[in-house]
Coordinates of C-alpha atoms in Angstrom, one line a residue:
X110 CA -66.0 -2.7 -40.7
X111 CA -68.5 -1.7 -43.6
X112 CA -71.6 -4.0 -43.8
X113 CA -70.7 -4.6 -47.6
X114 CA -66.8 -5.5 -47.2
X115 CA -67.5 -7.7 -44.5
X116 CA -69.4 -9.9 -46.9
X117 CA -67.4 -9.7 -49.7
X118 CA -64.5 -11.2 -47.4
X119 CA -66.5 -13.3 -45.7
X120 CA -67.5 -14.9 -49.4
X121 CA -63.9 -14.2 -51.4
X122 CA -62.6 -17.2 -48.2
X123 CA -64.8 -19.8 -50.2
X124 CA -62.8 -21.5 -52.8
X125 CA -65.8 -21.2 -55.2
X126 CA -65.4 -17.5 -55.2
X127 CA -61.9 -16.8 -55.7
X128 CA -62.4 -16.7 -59.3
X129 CA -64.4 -13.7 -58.7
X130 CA -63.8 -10.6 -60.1
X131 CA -66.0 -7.7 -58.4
X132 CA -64.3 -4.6 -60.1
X133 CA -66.2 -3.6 -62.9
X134 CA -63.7 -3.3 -66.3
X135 CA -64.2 0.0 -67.3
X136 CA -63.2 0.4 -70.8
X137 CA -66.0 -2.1 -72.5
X138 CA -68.3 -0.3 -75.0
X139 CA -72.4 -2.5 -74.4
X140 CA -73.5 -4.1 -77.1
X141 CA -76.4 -6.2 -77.9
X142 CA -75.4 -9.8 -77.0
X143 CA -78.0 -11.0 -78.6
X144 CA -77.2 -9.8 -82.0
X145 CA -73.3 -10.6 -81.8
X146 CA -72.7 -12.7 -84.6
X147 CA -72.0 -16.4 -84.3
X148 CA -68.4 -18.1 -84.8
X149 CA -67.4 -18.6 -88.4
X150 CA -65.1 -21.1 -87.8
X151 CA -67.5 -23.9 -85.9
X152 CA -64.6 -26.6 -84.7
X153 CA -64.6 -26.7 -81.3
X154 CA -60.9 -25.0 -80.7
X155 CA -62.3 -22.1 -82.7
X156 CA -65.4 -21.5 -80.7
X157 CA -63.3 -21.9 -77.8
X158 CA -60.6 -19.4 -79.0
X159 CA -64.4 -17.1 -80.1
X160 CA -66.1 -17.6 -76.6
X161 CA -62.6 -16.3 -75.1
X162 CA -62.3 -13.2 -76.9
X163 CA -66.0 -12.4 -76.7
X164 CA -65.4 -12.9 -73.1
X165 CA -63.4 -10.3 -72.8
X166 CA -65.6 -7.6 -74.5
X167 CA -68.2 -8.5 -71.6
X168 CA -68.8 -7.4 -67.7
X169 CA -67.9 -9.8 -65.4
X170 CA -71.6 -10.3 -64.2
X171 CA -72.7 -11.1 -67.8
X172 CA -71.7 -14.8 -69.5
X173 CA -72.4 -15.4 -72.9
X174 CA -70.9 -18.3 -75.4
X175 CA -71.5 -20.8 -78.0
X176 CA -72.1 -24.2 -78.3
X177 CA -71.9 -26.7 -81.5
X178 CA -74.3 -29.5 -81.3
X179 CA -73.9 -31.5 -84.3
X180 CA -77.0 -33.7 -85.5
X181 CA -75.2 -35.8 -87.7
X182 CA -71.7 -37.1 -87.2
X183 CA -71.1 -37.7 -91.2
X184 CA -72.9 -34.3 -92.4
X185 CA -69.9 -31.7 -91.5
X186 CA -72.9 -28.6 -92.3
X187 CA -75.3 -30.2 -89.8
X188 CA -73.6 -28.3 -87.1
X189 CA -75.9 -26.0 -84.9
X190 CA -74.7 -22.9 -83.3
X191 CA -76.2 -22.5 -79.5
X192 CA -75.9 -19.1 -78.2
X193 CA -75.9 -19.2 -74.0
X194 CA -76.6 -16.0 -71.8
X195 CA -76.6 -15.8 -68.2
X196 CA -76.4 -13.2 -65.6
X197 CA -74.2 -14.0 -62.2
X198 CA -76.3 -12.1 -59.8
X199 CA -73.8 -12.6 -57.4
X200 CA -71.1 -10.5 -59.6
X201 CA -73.7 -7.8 -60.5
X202 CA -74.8 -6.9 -57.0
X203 CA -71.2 -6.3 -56.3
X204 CA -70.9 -4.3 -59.1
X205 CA -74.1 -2.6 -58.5
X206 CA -72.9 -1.9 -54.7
X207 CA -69.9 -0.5 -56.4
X208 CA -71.6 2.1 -57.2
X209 CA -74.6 2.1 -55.7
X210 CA -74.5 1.9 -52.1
X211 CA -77.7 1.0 -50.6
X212 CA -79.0 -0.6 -47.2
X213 CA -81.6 -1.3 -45.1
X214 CA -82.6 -1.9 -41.5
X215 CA -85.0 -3.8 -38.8
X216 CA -85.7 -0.3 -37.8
X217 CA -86.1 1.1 -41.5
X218 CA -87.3 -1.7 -43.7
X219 CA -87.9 -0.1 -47.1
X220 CA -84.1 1.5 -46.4
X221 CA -81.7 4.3 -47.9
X222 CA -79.6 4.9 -50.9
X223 CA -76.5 7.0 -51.0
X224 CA -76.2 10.0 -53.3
X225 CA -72.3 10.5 -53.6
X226 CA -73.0 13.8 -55.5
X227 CA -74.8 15.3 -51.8
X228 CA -73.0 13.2 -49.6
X229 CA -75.7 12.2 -48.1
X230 CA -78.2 9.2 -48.0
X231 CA -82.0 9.4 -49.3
X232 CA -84.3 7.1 -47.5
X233 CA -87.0 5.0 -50.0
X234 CA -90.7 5.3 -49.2
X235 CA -92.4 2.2 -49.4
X236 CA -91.6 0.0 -52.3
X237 CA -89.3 2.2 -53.8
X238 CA -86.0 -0.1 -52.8
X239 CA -87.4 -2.4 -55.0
X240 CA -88.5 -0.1 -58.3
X241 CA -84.9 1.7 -57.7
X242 CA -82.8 -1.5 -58.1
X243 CA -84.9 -2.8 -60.6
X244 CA -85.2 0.1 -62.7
X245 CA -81.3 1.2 -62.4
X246 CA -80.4 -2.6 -63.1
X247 CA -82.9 -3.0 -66.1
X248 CA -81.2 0.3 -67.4
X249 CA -78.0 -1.0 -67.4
X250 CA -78.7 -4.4 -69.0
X251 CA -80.3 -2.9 -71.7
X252 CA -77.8 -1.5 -72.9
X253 CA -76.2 -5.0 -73.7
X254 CA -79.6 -5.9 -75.2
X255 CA -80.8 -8.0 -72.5
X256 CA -84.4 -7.4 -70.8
X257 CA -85.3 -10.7 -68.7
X258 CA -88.0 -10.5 -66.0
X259 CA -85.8 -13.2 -63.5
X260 CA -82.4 -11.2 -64.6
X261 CA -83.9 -8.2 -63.2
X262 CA -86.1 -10.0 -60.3
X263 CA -83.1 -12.1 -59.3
X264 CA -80.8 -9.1 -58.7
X265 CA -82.8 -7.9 -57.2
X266 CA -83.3 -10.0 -54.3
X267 CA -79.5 -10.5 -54.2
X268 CA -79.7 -6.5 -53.7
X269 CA -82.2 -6.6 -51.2
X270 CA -80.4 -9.6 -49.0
X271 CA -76.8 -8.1 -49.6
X272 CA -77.9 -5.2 -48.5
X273 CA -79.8 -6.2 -45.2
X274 CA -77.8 -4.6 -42.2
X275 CA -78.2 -5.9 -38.5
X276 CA -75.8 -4.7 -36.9
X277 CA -78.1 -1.7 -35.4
X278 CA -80.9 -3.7 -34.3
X279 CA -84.2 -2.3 -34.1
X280 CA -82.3 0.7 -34.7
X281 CA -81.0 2.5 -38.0
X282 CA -77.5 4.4 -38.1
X283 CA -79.9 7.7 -38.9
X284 CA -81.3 7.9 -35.7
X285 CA -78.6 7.8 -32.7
X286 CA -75.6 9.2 -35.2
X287 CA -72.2 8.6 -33.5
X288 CA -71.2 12.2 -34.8
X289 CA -73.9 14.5 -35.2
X290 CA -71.8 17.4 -35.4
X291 CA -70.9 16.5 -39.2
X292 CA -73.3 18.5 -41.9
X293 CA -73.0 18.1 -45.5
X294 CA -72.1 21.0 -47.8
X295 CA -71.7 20.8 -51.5
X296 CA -67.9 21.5 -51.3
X297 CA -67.8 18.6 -48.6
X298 CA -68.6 17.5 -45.0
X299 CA -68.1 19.8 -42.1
X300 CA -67.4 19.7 -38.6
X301 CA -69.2 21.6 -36.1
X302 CA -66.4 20.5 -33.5
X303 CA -63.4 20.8 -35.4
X304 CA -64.4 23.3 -37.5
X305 CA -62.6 21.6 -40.6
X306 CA -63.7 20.2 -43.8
X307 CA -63.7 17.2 -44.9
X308 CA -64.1 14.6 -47.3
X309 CA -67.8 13.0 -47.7
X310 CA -68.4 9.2 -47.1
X311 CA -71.5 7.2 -46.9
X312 CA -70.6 5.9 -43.7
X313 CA -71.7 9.2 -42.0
X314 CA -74.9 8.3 -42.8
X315 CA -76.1 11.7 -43.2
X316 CA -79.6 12.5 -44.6
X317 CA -79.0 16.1 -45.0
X318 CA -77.6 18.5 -47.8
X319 CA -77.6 21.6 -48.8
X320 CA -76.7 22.8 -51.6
X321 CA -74.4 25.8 -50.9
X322 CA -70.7 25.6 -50.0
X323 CA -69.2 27.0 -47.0
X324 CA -65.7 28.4 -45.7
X325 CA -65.0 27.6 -41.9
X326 CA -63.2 30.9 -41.9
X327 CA -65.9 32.8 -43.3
X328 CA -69.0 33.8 -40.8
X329 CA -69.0 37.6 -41.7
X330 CA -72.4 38.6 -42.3
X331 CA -72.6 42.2 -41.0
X332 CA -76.2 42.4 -42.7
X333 CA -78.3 39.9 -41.6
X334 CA -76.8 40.4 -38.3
X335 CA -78.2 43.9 -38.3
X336 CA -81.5 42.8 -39.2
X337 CA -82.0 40.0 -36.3
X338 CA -80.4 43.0 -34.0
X339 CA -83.3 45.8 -35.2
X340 CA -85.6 42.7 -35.0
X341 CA -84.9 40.9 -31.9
X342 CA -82.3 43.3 -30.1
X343 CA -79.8 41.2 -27.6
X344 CA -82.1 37.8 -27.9
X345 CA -80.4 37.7 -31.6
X346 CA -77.6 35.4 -30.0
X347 CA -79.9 33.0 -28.5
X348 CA -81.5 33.2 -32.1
X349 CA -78.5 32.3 -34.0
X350 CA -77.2 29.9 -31.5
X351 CA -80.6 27.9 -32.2
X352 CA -80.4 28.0 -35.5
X353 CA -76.8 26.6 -35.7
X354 CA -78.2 23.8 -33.2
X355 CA -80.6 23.3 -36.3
X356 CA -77.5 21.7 -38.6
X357 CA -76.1 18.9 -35.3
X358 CA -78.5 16.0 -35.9
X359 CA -78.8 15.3 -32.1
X360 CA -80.9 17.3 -29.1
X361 CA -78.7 15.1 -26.6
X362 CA -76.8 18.7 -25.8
X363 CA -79.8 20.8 -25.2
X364 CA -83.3 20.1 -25.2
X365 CA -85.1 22.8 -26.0
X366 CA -87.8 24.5 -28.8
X367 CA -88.1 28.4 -29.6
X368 CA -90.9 30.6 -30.4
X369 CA -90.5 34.2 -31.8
X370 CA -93.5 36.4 -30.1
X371 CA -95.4 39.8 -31.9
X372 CA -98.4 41.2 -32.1
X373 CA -98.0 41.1 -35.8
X374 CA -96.2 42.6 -38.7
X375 CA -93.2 42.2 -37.1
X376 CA -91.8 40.2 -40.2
X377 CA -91.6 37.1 -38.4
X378 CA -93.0 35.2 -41.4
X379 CA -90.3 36.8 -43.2
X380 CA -87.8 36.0 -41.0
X381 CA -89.1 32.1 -41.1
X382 CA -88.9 31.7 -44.9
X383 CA -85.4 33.1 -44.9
X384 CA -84.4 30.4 -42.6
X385 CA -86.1 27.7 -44.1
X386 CA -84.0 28.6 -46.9
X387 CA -81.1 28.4 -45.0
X388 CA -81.7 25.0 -43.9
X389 CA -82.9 24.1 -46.9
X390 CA -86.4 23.0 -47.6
X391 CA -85.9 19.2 -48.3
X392 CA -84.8 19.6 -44.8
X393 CA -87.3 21.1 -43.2
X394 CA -90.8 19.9 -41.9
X395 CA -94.0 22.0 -40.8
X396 CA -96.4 20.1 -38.3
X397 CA -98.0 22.5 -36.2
X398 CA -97.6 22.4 -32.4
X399 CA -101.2 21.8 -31.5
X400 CA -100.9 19.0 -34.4
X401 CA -97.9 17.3 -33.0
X402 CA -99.9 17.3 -29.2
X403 CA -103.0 15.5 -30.8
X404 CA -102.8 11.9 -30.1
X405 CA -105.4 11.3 -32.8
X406 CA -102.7 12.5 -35.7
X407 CA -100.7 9.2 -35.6
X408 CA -98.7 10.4 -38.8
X409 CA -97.8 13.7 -37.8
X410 CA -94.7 12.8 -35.8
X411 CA -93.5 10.6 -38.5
X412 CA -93.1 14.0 -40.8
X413 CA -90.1 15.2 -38.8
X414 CA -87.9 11.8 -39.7
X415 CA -85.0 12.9 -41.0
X416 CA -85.7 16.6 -40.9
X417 CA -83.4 19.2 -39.2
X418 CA -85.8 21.6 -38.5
X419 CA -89.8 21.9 -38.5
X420 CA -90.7 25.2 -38.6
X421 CA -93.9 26.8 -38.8
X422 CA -94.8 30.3 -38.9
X423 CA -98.4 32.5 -38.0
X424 CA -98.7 29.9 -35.4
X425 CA -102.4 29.9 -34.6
X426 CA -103.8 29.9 -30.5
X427 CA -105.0 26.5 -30.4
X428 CA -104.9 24.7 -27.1
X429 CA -102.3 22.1 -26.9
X430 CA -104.2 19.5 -25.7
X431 CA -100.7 17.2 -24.5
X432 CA -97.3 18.6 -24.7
X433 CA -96.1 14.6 -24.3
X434 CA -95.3 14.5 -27.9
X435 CA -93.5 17.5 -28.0
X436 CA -91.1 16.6 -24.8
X437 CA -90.8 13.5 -26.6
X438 CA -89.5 15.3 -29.9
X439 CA -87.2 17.4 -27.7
X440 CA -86.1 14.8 -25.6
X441 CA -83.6 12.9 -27.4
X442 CA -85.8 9.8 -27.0
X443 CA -87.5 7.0 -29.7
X444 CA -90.6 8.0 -30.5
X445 CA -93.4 6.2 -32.5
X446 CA -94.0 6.6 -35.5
X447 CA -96.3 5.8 -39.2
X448 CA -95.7 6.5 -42.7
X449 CA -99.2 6.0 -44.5
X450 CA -98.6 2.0 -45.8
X451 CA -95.7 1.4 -43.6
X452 CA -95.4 -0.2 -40.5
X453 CA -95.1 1.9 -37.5
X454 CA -91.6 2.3 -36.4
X455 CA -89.7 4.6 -33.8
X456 CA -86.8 7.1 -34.2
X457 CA -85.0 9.1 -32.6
X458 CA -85.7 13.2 -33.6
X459 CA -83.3 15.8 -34.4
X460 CA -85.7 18.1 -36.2
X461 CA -85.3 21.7 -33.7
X462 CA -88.3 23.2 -33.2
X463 CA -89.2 26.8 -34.3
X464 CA -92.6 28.4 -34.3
X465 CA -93.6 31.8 -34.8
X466 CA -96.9 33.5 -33.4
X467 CA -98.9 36.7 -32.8
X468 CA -101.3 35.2 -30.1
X469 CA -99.4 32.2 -28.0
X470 CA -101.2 28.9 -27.6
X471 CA -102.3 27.8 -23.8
X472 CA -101.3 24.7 -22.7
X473 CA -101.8 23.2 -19.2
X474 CA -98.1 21.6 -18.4
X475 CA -96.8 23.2 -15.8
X476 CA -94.0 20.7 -15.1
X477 CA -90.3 21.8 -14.9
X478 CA -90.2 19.2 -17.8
X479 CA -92.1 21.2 -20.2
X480 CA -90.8 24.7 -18.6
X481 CA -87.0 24.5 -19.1
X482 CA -87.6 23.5 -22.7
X483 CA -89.3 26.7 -24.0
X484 CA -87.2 29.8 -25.3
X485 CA -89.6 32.8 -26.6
X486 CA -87.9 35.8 -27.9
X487 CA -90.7 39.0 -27.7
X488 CA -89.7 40.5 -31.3
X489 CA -88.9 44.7 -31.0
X490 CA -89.6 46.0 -34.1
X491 CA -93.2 46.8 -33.8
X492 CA -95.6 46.5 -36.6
X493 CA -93.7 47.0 -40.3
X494 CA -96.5 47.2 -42.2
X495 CA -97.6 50.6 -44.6
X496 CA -94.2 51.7 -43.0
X497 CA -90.3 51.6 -45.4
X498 CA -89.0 50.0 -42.3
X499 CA -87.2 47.2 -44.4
X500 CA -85.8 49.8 -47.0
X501 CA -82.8 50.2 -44.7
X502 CA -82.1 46.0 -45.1
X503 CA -80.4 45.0 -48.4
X504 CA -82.3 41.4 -49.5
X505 CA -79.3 40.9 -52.2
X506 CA -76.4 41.6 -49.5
X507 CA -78.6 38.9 -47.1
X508 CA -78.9 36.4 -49.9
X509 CA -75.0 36.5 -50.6
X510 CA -74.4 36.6 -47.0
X511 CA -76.5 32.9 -46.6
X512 CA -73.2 30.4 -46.2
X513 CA -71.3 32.8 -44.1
X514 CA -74.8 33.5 -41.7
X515 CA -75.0 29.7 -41.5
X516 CA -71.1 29.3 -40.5
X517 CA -71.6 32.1 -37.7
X518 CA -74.2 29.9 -36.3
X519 CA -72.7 27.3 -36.0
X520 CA -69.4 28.7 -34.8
X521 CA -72.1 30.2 -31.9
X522 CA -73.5 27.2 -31.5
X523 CA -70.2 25.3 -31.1
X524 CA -69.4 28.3 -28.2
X525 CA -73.1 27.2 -26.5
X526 CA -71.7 23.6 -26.8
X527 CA -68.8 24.1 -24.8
X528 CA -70.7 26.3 -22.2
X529 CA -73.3 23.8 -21.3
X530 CA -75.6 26.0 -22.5
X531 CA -77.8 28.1 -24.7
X532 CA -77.5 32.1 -24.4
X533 CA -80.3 33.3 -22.3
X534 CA -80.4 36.9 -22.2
X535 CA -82.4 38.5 -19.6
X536 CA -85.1 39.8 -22.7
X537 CA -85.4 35.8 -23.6
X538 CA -85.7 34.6 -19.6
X539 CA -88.6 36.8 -19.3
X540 CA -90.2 36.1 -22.1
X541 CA -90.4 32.8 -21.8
X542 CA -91.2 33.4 -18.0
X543 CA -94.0 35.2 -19.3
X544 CA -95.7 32.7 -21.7
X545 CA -95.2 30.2 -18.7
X546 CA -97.1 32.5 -16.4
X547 CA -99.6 33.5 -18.9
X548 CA -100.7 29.4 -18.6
X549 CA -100.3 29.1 -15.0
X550 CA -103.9 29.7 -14.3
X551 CA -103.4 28.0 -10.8
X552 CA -101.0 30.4 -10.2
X553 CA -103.4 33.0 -11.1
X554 CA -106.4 31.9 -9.2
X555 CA -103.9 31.6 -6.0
X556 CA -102.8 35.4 -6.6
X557 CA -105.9 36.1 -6.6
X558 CA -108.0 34.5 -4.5
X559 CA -105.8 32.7 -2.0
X560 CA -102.7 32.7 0.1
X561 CA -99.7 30.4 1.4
X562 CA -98.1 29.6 4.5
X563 CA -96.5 26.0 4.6
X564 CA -96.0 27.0 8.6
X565 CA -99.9 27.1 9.3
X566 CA -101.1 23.8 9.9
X567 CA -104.8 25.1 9.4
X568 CA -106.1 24.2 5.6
X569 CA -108.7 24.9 3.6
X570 CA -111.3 22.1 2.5
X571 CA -110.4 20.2 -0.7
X572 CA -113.7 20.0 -1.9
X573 CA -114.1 23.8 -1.3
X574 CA -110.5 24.1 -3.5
X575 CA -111.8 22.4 -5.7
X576 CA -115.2 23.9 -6.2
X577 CA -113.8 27.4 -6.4
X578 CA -111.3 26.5 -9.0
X579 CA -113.5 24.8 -11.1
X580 CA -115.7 27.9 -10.7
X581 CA -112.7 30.2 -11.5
X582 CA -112.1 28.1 -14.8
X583 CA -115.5 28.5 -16.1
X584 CA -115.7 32.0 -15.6
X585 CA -112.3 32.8 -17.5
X586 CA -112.7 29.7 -20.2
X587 CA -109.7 28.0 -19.1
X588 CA -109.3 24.4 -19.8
X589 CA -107.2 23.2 -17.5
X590 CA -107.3 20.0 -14.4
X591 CA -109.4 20.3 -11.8
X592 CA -109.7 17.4 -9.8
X593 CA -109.0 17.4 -6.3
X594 CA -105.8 14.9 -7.4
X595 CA -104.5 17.5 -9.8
X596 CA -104.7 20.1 -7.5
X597 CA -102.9 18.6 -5.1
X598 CA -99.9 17.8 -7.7
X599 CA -100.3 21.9 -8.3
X600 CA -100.4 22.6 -4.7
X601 CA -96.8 19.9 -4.2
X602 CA -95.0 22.4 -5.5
X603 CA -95.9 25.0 -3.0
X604 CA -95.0 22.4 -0.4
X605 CA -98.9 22.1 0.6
X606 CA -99.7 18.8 1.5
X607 CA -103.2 17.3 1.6
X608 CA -104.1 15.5 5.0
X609 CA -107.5 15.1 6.9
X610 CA -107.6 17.6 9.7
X611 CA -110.1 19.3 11.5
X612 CA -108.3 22.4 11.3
X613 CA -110.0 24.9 9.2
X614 CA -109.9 28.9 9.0
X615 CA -113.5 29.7 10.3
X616 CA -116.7 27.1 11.6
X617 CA -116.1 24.4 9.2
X618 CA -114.5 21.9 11.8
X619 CA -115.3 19.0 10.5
X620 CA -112.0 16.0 10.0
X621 CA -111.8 16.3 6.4
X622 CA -109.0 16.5 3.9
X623 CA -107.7 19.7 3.8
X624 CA -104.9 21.5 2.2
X625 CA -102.8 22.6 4.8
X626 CA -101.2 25.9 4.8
X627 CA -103.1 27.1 1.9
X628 CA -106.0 30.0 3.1
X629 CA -109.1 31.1 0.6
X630 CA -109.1 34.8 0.5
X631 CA -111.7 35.4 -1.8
X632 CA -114.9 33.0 -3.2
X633 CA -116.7 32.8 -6.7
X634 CA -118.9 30.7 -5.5
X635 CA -120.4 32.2 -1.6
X636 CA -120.7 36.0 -2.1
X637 CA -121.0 36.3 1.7
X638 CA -117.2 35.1 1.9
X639 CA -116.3 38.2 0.2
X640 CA -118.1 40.7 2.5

């Protein structure tokens, strides 16, 4: 049941509130109350029979009448007219709620409004719940001359209490969405599993609209399909499936963030804006990868709340220093979270991640975690630049083509959904592979400099590991782990075990630890080694 209509039963089963009439009357023309001339006829029957029909001309939130007080019981023109106005907060927040949905939660304080025009809700920054209720209800009583600081102010807090939702907890109905695949179009809401239209409400609670309208049985867009297939080649349906992920507010089906790869003057920039505009910008955020793995940017994360996409192109080659936050972003999980002047809070992202770059970033996370996540498509087209290569594209034909692109990626997307998975051509698998490889720099000091047989129980010295890897490090300027502990997590996965042996590969026969199995074919430290 609605938050709202719960407590308006709830109250309407008091007997002091079934006199309550929460519907608005539509047909009254505001006035100035204050200027409504007083009762000719002053007998008590006639005001009556005055405060009735003046009654009628009013809201039912607003209360105004007259009052005779006569001074002198012998002097009939010693009667005083008392004109009475009083606002029933109770009547005008249902009233305003009737038209104005708004709510907030533990998990979203400052809360949301709804904008039945989008279909969609707009969440306040801080202290805007309060200057949007008062300046929307100080608006409206104006207009029947009133302007009364604890009119406004008591509304208000009637507003904000009414309004107070915990049924979600520490939670808010944004973050874990119990149908993700609707998205909000100006000709209405669609499904991404039905593929049907239909009518907006506010209890989607959708934060996302753009501003074109769509036809599920229109996804025809023969020209900006060409272009992602002269840019891109066979990895365009991994593209597209990606970018219809973009529009389901959820990364429960896949977890998973894309980078497109060039040397440059591919058009990947170009490529970028025209998504962003697909999306829409209002939608879309632009926090840097190496930004979002800084601990020390506490309010970068918060960015993405209520974002479909962050997308970022001309990625630069920082070192991402902690890909934590970024699993955490793709994981479906409640992250943490500050607004500057807010209190911290945590939500759930749903803002896909797309990044474009000429030079990727290193990273050290070589965990399965971090591995399966990443999609890179290696872009074909070579460099653009001082060339007519995009004469042969028609902009206009693209631009037109915008609703029906964004349909076809979803209908692709939906395909991916019922697969299990995202289209991985064999172009995308080894690029990705490639980045992965590129920051493996274990891996490349053991290719080069050592080898592996889990059936030897003879090992190498740690310290001597370590040493040389350190070494190996220094000499390439890799930052990466090189304690003895993290190379033993490294060296796990190669099923070498650290153990204290005195089996060793020449004289050193000491009982150390050692890493069994693995053999040092090479040193950067003992030239003799080498000889």
């Amino acid at each position: 049941m609605k938050h709202t209509d719960s407590l308006k039963e709830e109250l309407n089963k008091s007997p002091e509130f079934t006199q309550l009439k929460v519907i608005s009357k539509s047909t009254l023309e505001p006035f100035d109350v204050n200027k409504y001339p007083e009762p000719q006829d002053k007998t008590e029957k006639g005001i009556r029979a005055y405060n009735k029909q003046l009654a009628a001309k009013l809201p039912n939130w607003l209360r105004v009448w007259f009052q005779s007080e006569q001074k002198d019981e012998n002097d009939p023109k010693s009667v005083t007219i008392h004109r009475h106005i009083k606002v029933d907060f109770l009547a005008y927040g249902y009233h305003f709620m009737d038209k104005t949905r708004v709510e907030s939660f533990p998990g979203l304080s400052e809360g949301a409004i709804y904008e039945p025009s989008k279909g969609t809700w707009r969440t306040f920054g801080k202290g805007e719940f309060t200057k949007t209720t008062e300046s929307r209800t100080t608006k409206e009583m104006l207009k029947w001359g009133l302007y009364r600081e604890s009119d406004i102010t008591g509304a208000r807090r009637f507003l904000q209490r009414i309004s107070y939702n915990e049924e979600y907890g520490k939670r808010s109905p944004f973050d874990e969405n119990p149908h993700p695949e609707l998205v909000a179009f100006a000709n209405g809401t669609y499904s991404i599993l039905t593929n049907k239209m239909q009518e907006s409400s506010a209890d989607n609670y959708m934060l996302n609209a753009h501003e074109y309208a769509v036809d599920p049985d229109r996804d025809d867009c023969p020209e900006t399909e060409r272009l992602l297939a002269a840019m891109m080649g066979d990895a365009a349906i991994t593209f597209e499936e990606f970018i219809g992920y973009m529009f389901y507010r959820s990364y429960r089906p896949f977890q998973a963030f894309l980078w497109l790869y060039g040397t440059g003057g591919e058009g990947k920039s170009t490529l970028i804006r025209r998504i962003t505009n697909l999306i829409g910008r209002d939608n879309v955020s632009a926090s840097k990868p190496a930004d979002l793995a800084n601990g020390d940017r506490r309010f970068e994360t918060a960015n993405l709340y209520g974002k479909e996409a962050n997308i970022v192109a001309d990625v630069g080659s920082d070192y991402l220093k902690s890909t934590a936050a970024i699993k955490s972003l793709t994981g479906g999980d409640y992250i943490p979270a500050e607004f500057k002047g807010i209190q911290n809070f945590k939500f759930m992202n749903y803002a896909k991640l797309l990044f474009s770059a000429n030079e990727m970033p290193a990273f050290s996370d070589h965990s399965s975690g971090f591995a399966d996540r990443v999609i890179v498509i290696k872009m074909i087209n070579g460099d653009t630049r001082h060339t007519h290569w995009w004469d042969q594209f028609d902009d206009a034909k693209m631009d037109e083509e915008t609703p029906r692109f964004a349909m076809k990626c979803m209908h692709m997307f939906a395909k991916a959904l019922k697969s299990g998975g995202l289209t991985k051509p064999d172009s995308v698998v080894n690029a990705s592979q490639e980045w992965l490889d590129a920051n493996d720099h274990f891996k490349e000091f053991l290719d080069e400099y050592a080898s592996i047989d889990a059936k030897d129980d003879r090992g190498e010295a740690t310290t001597v590991v370590t040493a040389e890897y350190k070494r190996f490090c220094q000499m390439n300027n890799y930052t990466d782990r090189t304690s003895t502990q993290a190379i033993a997590k490294k060296l796990a996965a190669y099923h070498v075990s650290k153990d204290r042996s005195r089996r060793g590969f020449n004289s050193d026969g000491g009982n150390v630890q050692r890493f069994i199995g693995l053999h040092l074919t090479g040193s950067l430290i003992n030239d003799q080694f080498n000889e």
